[in-house]
Every structure is written in C-alpha cells, then in structure tokens.
Coordinates of C-alpha atoms in Angstrom, one line a residue:
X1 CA 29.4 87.7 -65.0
X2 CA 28.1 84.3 -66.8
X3 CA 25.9 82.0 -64.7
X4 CA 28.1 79.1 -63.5
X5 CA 26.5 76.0 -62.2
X6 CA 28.5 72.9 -60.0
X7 CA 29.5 70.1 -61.3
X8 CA 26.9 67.3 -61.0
X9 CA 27.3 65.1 -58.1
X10 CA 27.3 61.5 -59.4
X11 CA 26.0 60.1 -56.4
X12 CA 23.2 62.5 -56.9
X13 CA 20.1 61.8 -59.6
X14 CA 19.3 64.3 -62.0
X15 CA 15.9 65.9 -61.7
X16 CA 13.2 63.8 -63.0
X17 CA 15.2 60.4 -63.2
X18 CA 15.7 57.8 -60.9
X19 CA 18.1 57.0 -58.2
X20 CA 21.4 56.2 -59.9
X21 CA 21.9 52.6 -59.4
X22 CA 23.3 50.7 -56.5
X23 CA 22.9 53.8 -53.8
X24 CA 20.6 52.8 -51.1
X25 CA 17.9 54.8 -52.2
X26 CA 17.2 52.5 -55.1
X27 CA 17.5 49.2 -53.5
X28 CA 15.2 50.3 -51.0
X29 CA 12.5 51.2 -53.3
X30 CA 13.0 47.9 -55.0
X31 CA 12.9 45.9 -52.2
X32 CA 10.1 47.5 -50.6
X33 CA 6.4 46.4 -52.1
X34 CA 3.8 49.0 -52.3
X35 CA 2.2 50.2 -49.4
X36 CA -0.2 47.7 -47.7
X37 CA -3.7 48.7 -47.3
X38 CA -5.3 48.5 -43.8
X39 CA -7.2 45.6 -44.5
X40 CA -4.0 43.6 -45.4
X41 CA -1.8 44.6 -42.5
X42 CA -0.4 42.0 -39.8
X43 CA -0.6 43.6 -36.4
X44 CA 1.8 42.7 -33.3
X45 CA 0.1 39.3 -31.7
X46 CA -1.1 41.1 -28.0
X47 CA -2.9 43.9 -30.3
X48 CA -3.8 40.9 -32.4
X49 CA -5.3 39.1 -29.7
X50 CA -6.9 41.8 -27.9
X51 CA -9.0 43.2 -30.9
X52 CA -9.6 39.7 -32.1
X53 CA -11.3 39.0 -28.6
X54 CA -13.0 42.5 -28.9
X55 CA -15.3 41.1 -31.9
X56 CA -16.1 38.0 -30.5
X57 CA -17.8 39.5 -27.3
X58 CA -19.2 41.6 -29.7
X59 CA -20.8 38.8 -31.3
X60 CA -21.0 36.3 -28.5
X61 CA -24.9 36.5 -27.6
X62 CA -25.6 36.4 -31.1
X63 CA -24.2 33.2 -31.9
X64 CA -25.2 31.6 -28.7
X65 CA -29.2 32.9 -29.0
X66 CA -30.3 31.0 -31.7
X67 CA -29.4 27.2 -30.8
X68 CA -30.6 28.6 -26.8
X69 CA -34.0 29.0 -28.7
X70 CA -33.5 26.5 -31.1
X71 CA -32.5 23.8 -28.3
X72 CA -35.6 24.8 -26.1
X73 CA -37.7 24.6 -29.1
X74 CA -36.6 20.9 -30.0
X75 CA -36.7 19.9 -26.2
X76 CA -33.1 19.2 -25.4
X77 CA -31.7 18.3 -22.6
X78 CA -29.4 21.2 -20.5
X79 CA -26.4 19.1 -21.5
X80 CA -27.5 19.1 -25.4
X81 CA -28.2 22.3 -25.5
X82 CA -24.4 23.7 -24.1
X83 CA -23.3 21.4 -26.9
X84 CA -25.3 23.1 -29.5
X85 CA -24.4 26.6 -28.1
X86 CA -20.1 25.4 -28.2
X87 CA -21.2 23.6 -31.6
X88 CA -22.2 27.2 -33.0
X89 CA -19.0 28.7 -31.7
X90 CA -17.0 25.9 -33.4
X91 CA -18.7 26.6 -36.6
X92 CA -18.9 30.5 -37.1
X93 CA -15.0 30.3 -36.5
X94 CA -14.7 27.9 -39.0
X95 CA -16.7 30.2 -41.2
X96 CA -15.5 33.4 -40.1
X97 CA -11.8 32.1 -41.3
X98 CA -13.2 31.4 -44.8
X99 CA -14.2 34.9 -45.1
X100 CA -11.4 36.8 -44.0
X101 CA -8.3 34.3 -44.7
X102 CA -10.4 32.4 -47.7
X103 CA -8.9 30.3 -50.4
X104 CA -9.1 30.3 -54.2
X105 CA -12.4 32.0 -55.2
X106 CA -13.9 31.9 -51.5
X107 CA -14.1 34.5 -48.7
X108 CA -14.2 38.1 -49.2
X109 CA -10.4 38.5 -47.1
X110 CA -12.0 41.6 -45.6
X111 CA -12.4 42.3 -41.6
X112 CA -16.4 40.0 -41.9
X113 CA -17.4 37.8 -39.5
X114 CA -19.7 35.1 -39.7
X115 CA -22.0 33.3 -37.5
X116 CA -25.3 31.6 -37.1
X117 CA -27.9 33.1 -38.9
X118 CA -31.2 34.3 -36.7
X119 CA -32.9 34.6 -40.1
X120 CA -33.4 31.0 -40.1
X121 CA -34.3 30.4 -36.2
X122 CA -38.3 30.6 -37.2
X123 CA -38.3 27.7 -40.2
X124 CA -35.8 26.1 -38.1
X125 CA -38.6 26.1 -35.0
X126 CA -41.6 25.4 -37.6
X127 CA -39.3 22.2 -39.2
X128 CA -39.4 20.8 -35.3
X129 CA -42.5 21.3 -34.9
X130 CA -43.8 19.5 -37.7
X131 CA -41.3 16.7 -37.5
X132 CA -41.1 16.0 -33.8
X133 CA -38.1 16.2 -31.3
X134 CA -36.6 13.3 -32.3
X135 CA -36.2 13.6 -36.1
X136 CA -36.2 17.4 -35.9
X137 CA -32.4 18.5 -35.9
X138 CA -31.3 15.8 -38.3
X139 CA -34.3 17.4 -41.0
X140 CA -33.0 20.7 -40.0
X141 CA -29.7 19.7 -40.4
X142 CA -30.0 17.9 -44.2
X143 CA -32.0 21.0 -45.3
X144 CA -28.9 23.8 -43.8
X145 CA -26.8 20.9 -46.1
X146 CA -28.5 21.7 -49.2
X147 CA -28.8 25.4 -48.6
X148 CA -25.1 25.9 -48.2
X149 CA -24.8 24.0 -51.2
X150 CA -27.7 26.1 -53.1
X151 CA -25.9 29.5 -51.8
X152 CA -22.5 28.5 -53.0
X153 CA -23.3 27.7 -56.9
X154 CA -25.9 31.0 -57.0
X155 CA -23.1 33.2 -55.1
X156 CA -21.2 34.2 -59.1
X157 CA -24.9 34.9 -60.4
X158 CA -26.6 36.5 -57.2
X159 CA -23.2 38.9 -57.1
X160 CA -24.1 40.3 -60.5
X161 CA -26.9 42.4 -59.0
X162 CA -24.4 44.9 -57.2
X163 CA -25.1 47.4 -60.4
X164 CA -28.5 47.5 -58.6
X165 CA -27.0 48.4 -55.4
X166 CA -25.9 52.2 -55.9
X167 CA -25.5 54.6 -52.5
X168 CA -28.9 55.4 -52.5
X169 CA -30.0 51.7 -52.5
X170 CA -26.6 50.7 -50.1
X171 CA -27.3 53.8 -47.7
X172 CA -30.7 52.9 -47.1
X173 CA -29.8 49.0 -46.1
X174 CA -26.5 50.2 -44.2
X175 CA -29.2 52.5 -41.9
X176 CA -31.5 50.1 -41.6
X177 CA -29.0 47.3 -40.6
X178 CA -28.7 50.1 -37.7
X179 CA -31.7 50.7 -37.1
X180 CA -32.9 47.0 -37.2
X181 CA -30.3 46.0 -34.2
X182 CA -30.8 48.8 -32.1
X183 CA -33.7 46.7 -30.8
X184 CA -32.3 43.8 -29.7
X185 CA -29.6 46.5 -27.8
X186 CA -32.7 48.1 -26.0
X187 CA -33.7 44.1 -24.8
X188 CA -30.3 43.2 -23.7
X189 CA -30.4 46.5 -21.9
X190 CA -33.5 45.8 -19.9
X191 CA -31.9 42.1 -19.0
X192 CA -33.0 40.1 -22.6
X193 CA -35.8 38.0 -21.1
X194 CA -39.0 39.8 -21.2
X195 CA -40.5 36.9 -19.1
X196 CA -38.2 37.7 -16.3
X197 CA -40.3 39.8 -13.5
X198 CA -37.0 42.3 -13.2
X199 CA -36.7 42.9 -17.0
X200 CA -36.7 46.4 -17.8
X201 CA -35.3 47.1 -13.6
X202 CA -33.6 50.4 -12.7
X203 CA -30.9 47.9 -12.0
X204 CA -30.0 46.3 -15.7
X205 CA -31.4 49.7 -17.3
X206 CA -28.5 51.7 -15.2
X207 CA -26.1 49.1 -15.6
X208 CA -26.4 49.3 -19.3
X209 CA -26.1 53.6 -18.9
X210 CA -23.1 53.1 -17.1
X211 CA -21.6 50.3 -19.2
X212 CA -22.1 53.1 -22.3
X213 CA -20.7 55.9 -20.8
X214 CA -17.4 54.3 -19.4
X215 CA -16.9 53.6 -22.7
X216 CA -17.5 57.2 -24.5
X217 CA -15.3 58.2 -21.5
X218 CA -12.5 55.6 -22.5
X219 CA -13.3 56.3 -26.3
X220 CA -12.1 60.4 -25.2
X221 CA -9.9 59.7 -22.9
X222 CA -7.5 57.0 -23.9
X223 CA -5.4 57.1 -27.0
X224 CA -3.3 54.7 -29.5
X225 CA -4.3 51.3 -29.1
X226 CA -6.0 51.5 -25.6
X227 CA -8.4 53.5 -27.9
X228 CA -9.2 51.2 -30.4
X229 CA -10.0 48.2 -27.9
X230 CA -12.2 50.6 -25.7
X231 CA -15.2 48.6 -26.3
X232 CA -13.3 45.4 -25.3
X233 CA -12.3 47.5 -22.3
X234 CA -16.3 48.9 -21.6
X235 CA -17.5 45.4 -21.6
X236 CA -14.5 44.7 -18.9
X237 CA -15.6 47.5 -16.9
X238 CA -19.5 46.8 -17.4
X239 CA -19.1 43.2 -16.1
X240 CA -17.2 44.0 -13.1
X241 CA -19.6 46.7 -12.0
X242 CA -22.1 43.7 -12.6
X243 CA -21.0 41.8 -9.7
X244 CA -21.9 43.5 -6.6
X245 CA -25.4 43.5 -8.1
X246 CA -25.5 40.0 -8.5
X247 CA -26.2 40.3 -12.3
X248 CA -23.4 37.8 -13.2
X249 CA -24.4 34.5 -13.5
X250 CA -21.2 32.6 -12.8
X251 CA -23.2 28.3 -12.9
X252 CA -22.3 28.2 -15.8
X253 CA -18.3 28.0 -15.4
X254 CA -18.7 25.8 -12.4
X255 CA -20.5 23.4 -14.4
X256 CA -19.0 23.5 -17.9
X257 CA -16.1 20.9 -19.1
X258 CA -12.5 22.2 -20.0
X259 CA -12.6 20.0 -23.2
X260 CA -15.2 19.3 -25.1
X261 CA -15.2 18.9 -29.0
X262 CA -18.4 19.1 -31.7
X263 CA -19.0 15.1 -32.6
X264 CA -19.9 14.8 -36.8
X265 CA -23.5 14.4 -36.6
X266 CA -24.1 14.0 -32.5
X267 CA -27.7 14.4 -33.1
X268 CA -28.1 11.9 -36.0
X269 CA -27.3 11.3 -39.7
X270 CA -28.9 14.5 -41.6
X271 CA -32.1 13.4 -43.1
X272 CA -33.4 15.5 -46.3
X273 CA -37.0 16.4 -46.7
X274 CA -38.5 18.7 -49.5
X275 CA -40.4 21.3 -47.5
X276 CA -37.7 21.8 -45.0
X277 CA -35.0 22.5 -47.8
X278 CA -37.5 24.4 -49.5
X279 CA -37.5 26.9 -46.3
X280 CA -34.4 26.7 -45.9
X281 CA -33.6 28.2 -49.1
X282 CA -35.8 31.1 -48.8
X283 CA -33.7 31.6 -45.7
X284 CA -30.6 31.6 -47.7
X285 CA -31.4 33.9 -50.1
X286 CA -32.4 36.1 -47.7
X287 CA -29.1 35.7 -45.7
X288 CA -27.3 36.3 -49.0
X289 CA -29.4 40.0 -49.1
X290 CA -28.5 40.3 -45.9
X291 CA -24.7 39.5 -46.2
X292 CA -24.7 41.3 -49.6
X293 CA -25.4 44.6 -47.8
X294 CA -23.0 44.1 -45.0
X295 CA -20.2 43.8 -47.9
X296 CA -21.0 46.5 -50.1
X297 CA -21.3 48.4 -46.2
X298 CA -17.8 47.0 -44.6
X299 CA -16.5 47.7 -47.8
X300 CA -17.0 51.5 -47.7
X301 CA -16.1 51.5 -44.4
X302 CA -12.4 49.9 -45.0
X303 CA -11.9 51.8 -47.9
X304 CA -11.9 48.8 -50.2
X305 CA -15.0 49.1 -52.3
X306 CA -16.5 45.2 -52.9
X307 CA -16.5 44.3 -56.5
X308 CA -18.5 41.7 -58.0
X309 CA -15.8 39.3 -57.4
X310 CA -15.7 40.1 -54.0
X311 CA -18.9 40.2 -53.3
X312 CA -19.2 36.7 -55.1
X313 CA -16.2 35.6 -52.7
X314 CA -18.3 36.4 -50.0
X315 CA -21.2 35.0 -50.8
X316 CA -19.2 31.2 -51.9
X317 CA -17.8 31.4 -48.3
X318 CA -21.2 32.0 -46.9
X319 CA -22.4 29.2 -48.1
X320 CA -19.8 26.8 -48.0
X321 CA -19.6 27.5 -44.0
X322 CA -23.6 26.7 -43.9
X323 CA -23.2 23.6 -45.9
X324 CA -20.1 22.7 -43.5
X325 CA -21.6 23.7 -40.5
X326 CA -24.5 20.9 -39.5
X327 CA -21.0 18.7 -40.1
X328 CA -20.2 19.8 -36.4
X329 CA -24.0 20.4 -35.2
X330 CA -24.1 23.9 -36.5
X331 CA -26.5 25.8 -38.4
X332 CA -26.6 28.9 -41.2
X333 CA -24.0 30.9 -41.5
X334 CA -23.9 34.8 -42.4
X335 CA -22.6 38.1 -41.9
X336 CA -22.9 40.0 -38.3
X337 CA -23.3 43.7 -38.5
X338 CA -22.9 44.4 -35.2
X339 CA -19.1 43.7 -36.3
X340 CA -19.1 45.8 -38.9
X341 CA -20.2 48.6 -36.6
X342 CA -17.1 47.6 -34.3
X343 CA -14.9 47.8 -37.2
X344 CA -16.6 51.2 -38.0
X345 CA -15.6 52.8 -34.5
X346 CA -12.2 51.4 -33.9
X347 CA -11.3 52.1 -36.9
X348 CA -8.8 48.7 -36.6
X349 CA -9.7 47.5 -40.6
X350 CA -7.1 44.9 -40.4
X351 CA -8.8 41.2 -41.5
X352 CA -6.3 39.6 -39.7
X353 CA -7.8 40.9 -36.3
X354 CA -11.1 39.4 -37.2
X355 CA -9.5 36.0 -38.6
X356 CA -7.7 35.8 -34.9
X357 CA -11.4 36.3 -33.3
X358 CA -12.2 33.5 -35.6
X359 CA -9.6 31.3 -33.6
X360 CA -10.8 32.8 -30.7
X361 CA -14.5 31.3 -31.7
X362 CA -12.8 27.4 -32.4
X363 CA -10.9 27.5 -29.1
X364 CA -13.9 28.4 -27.2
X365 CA -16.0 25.5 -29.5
X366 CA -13.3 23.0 -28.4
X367 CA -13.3 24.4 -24.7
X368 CA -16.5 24.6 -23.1
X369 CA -14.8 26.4 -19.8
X370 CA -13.6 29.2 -21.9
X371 CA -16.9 29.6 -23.8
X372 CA -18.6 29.7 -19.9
X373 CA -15.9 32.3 -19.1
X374 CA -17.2 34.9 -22.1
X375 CA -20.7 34.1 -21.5
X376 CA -20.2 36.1 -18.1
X377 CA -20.6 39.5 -20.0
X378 CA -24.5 39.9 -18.3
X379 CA -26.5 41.3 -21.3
X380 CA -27.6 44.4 -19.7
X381 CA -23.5 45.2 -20.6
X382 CA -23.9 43.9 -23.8
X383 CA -26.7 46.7 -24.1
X384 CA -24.7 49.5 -23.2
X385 CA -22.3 48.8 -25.3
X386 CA -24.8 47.5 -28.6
X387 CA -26.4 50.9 -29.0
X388 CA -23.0 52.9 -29.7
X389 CA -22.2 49.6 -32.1
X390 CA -25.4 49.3 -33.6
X391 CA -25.8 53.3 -33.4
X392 CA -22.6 53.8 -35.8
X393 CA -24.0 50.9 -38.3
X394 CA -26.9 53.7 -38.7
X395 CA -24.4 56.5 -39.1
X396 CA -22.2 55.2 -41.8
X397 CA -25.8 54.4 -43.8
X398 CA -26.1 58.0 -43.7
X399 CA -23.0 59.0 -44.3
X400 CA -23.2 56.7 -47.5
X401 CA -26.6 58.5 -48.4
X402 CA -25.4 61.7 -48.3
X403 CA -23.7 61.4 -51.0
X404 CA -26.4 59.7 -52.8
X405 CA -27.9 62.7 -54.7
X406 CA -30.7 63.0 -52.8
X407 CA -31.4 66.3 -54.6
X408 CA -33.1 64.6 -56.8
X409 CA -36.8 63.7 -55.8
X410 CA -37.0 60.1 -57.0
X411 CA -33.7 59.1 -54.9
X412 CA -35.4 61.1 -51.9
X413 CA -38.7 59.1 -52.2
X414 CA -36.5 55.6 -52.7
X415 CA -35.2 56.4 -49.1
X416 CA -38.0 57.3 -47.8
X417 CA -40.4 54.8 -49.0
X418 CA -37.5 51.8 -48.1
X419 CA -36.7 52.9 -44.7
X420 CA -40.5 53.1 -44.2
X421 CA -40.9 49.6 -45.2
X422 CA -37.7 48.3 -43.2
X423 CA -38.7 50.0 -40.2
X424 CA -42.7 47.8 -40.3
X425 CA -41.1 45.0 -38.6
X426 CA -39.5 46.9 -36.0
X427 CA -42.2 49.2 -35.1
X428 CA -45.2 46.6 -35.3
X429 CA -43.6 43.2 -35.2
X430 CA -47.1 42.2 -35.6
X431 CA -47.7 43.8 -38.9
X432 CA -47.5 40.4 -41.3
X433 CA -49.1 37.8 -38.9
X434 CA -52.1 36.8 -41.3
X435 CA -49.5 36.0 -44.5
X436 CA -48.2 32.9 -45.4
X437 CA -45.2 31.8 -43.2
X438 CA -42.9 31.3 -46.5
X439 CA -43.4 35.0 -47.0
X440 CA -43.3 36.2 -42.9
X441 CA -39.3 34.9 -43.6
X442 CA -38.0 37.9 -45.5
X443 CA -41.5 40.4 -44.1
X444 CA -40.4 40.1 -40.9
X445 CA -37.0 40.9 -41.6
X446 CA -36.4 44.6 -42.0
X447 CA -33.2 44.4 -43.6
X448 CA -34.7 42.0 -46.3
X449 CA -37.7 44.4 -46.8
X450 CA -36.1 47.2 -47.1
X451 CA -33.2 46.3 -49.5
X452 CA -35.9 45.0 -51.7
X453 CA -37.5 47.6 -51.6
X454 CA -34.2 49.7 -52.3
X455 CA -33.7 47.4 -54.9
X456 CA -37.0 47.7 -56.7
X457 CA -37.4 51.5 -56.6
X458 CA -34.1 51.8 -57.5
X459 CA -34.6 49.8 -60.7
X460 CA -37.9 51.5 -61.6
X461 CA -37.2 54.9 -61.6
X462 CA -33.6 54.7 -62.5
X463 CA -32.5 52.0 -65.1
X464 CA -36.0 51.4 -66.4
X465 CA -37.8 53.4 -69.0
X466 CA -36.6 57.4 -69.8
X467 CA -33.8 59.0 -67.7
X468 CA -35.0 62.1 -65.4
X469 CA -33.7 65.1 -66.3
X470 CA -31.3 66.7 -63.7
X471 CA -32.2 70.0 -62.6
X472 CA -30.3 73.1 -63.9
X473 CA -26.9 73.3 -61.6
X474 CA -27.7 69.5 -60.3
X475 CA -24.6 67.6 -59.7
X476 CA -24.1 64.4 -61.8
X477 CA -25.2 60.9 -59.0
X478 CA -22.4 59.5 -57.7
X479 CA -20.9 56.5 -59.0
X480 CA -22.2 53.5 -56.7
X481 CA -18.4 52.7 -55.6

C-alpha cells in the first residue's frame, strides 16, 4: 500500500522553521531576552542581604587594620581613630559600588570588592613620620588624591598588558594571592596581636579549629541556599562559641555612637608634597598589579573571562574610589582576594550580592553601633574561617595552571621560579631589609614579586626572540582566556 502521511497541523511548525506566528510559543521566545549570566542575576532581597553581609565579615578586619595601624602610627586619639576605622568603611562601599554597579567606562560590574589598600600602610607610616602628627594625614591624604587620579588616566594603557598575562603567568599570581593570605589567617588564628602574652593560646588556636570545622560540617551538611551562606553561618557559630571564653570583646558597642557620618576633610585640607605622591604612586601601581590579577582570577572563576576593557573598567574605578576616598578620610582603594575566594566556594557569582555588601559597608560608615556590632567577630573566628577562604584562592591558581601547558619546560620553570620569588616575603619577611624603601614597597609584597616575575619570564621565553618547538604529540598552550 502507498505511504500516506496526515495532514499538517497548522498550529504545528514544520521541521526546521519557526513557531507559526501568534501561538504562544513564539511570543514567549520574543519576549523573553537571552539567558542571564550568573554574574548579572538579581537575587530575592533576604538571599540578597544575607550573602551581601557574608562578604563584608569576610572583609571586615581587613578594612579596619590599616587606619587601626595607621591611627596608632600618627598618634590619634581613641575617638579619631574609630572615626578613621568607620571613615574606611564609608569609603570601600563607596568604591566597592563603582566596581560592581559602575557607570560609563568605570567598574568592572563583576562580584569585586574594594577596600583599603594594606599595600600602602608602610609609605603611609613613613609619610607621618617624616612630616609629624599634625601635618601627617592631610600629606597623606593630598598624595592618595593624586594617586587616584594617576591610576585612573594609566588604567586604558596599564590594561593593555593582559596579552602578557596568559594561565601560566595568571595561575602563578592566583596561587600566590593564596598563599600570600594564608598568613595573615594563621595570625588571626593565634588572636592577631603577637604582643599579646595569650597569642598563639590553646584557647584562640582551638577556637579557630572549631570555627573551621562547623563550617566544612555546614558546607556537607546543608543544601540550597543555607549552603552558599555557610561561611556567614561558621562565623555565627564561631562567635557564639567565643563567648563563654571571654574572647568577645563587647567595649566597643557600649561605647560607639548610633550615628555618626565621615566629615570632608575632618583631619585638615589635603596638603600635596612631592615625595609623598611620589610613594604613593609606586603604591598604586602596585595595587593596580595587585587588582589586575584578582580580575583576570574572579574572572575565571565567574565564568566571564576580563577583557582589556574590563580589566581597564576595573582599574578606572580603582582609582577613582582612591582619589574619592581621602574626600571622607579614607585612603587607597583596591581589590580583596579574600572575596574572591568567598565568591569561589559559594559559588553565589551574582555582582549584585557584592554591590548590597557594598551598602552594607556605607550603613555601617554612617552608623558607628552597627560597625561595633560586626567588629564582635573575635579574629581567632576570622582564622578558622580565612584558611578555607584564602585556601580555595590557592586552589583555583592551580586549577588555572593546569591547564597552562606545563609540559613544556620553560612554562614549568616560569612557575617555579615565580612562586619561589612570591613566597621570599612570606617565608623570610626579613629578606629585603637593607634595600631602599621605594623598592621594599612592591619586594615585600609577594603578590607584586611574583606577578613580575610571571610577567618577565613569561615575556622572555615566550614572546621574545625564536618560538620553542613543541615536543612530538605536545598539545598546542592554551589560549590565555
């Protein structure tokens, strides 16, 4: 018998073509944009709020420890120095919204927060020193002015040297950004004042232990969202564990105010002198190293590789957040790894999240009681938690360097050689003590080192000169992005 086939459904498209038009199918797929990556999506506000708040105890020592050092250093009063602490707050939000919310060609709109660089706590303490405590924070403050400013115009040139910054040069500095925090985990653990006569106790070392386990045991255990916040929810549980040891330190919320806001220049009008600004440069390139690795590193996390244009976003909002910042009494502004190793574990990629911890960081600027009521978290908590964040920083290096054709000798001895320099400052943080203090800046940061290092090894034995022959059967190097 002949074939016989139905007649075609109208309401049905052919195969191959499109919906017919005006069934529901079609206007759906009209309607409907492409999907949204990750980084781009809006989450519901209490998962908004929580994982905002998550990042900023994350970060809070680290914005709060350099004007604590840089206030004792300059001789301010108790009073002053809360107001540069809640000053630094203010101003990392402010710069932590450029980066992930931005505006025309400024901010990198990926999950990158900002605060106050340490990188620049040593010049900072050298400029008071040589200026006195009177004139020292408006000097300080007049060169930051002129670094932001410097940052901002090199940003579009300075990004043109991601061609230099391949896997095997971007793995290296993603490990040691890992490896270069780990440290300052290990101090918080044993209380974060070696001059204290219990720092290092059984008491902060095992409340650190437990504060890491509870969270690898909420990390198994717990699922959906209570999963991604577990960190947020390990800090929790460290601090109250705290309290029947008396590790908590609760003066501070009984003697902070419920409103207090930054005053433009409370310290004095800024004061420009040429060997401060000079410093302060060299800091700010080597914040822009800094912060360029963190990028091209976030970036392979989120699954949004960082262009040049991004990369020269980011850089633009870095310094325009500096130059801002001494506005409200703040200093240097750059990237903080320790979030991109939060962002790596809870896998929560939206910028959003980090844009509300940015609000999170104004409110607690504007509200001293608030900012009192984080800084409960004792450090040894802080600890615990650190060396799982600072621990997956080092693991997404390697996971980036693995697939860095590291067959090939001269890649292998980039690594090694880098990492061996990065790690100097770390292992013997003595090492540089009889060079000149201009050059101490980027020796005695590991991260700086290394990713010149990277940088320079990289460009000698693969863009200058002859190309290496691959071995027979050796895979073709992986494209940098």
């Amino acid at each position: 018998m002949p074939e016989t086939h139905p007649a075609p459904d109208p309401t049905k498209p052919e195969p191959g073509t499109d919906s017919p038009p005006g069934t529901p199918d079609t206007l759906d797929t009209a309607a409907r944009p492409e999907s949204t990556h990750p980084v781009d999506q809006m989450l519901p506000p209490l998962k908004l709020f929580s994982a905002g708040l998550q990042h900023v105890a994350a970060m809070y020592a680290g914005v709060v420890a350099p004007p604590l050092v840089v206030g004792i250093g300059v001789g301010l009063s108790t009073a002053d120095i809360a107001f540069l602490m809640s000053a630094s707050l203010f101003t990392s939000g402010i710069a932590t919204l450029l980066q992930t919310l931005g505006f025309w060609k400024v901010g990198a709109r990926l999950p990158f927060v900002n605060g106050v660089s340490f990188a620049g706590v040593a010049p900072m303490l050298a400029i008071a020193k040589a200026e006195g405590p009177e004139d020292a924070l408006p000097v300080i403050y007049g060169a930051v002015i002129v670094a932001g400013v410097f940052g901002f115009f090199l940003a579009p040139f300075f990004c043109k040297l991601i061609r230099f910054f391949p896997p095997v040069v971007t793995g290296t500095v993603i490990t040691l950004i890992g490896v270069s925090l780990l440290p300052v985990a290990f101090n918080w653990s044993q209380g974060g004042s070696p001059q204290a006569q219990d720092y290092g106790s059984l008491k902060y070392i095992g409340l650190a232990t437990a504060t890491l386990l509870i969270t690898v045991v909420l990390r198994r255990l717990l699922t959906g969202f209570l999963k991604q916040i577990s960190i947020l929810l390990g800090l929790v549980a460290g601090t109250l564990l705290s309290l029947p040891l008396g590790v908590a330190d609760f003066s501070a919320v009984g003697d902070a105010d419920i409103i207090g806001f930054p005053t433009p220049f409370h310290f004095g009008a800024p004061q420009f002198a040429a060997a401060a600004i000079i410093s302060m440069c060299i800091v700010m390139l080597v914040s822009m190293t800094e912060s360029t690795a963190d990028v091209l590193a976030l970036g392979e996390i989120v699954e949004r590789p960082a262009d040049e244009k991004t990369l020269a976003a980011a850089l633009r909002a870095d310094g325009l957040g500096t130059a801002l910042s001494p506005l409200f009494n703040g200093f240097a502004a750059s990237a903080f790894a320790q979030n991109v190793g939060l962002v790596a574990i809870t896998k929560v990629r939206s910028r959003f999240v980090v844009a509300a911890a940015g609000g999170i960081l104004l409110l607690l600027g504007l509200c001293p009681l608030l900012a009192s009521v984080v800084a409960l978290i004792p450090q040894p908590v802080l600890g615990g938690v650190g060396i799982a964040l600072f621990g997956t920083v080092a693991a997404s290096g390697i996971q980036t360097l693995a697939g860095a054709a590291l067959e090939r000798g001269d890649n292998v001895l980039i690594v090694a050689i880098s990492l061996g320099a990065g790690i100097i400052p770390i292992a013997a943080p003595d090492f540089y003590h009889a060079f000149p203090e201009g050059a101490r800046i980027v020796l005695d940061s590991g991260i700086s080192t290394g990713c010149v290092v990277a940088v320079l090894l990289n460009l000698a034995f693969n863009h200058l000169g002859p190309k290496p022959a691959a071995a027979p059967g050796t895979p073709p190097a992986a494209h940098p992005h």
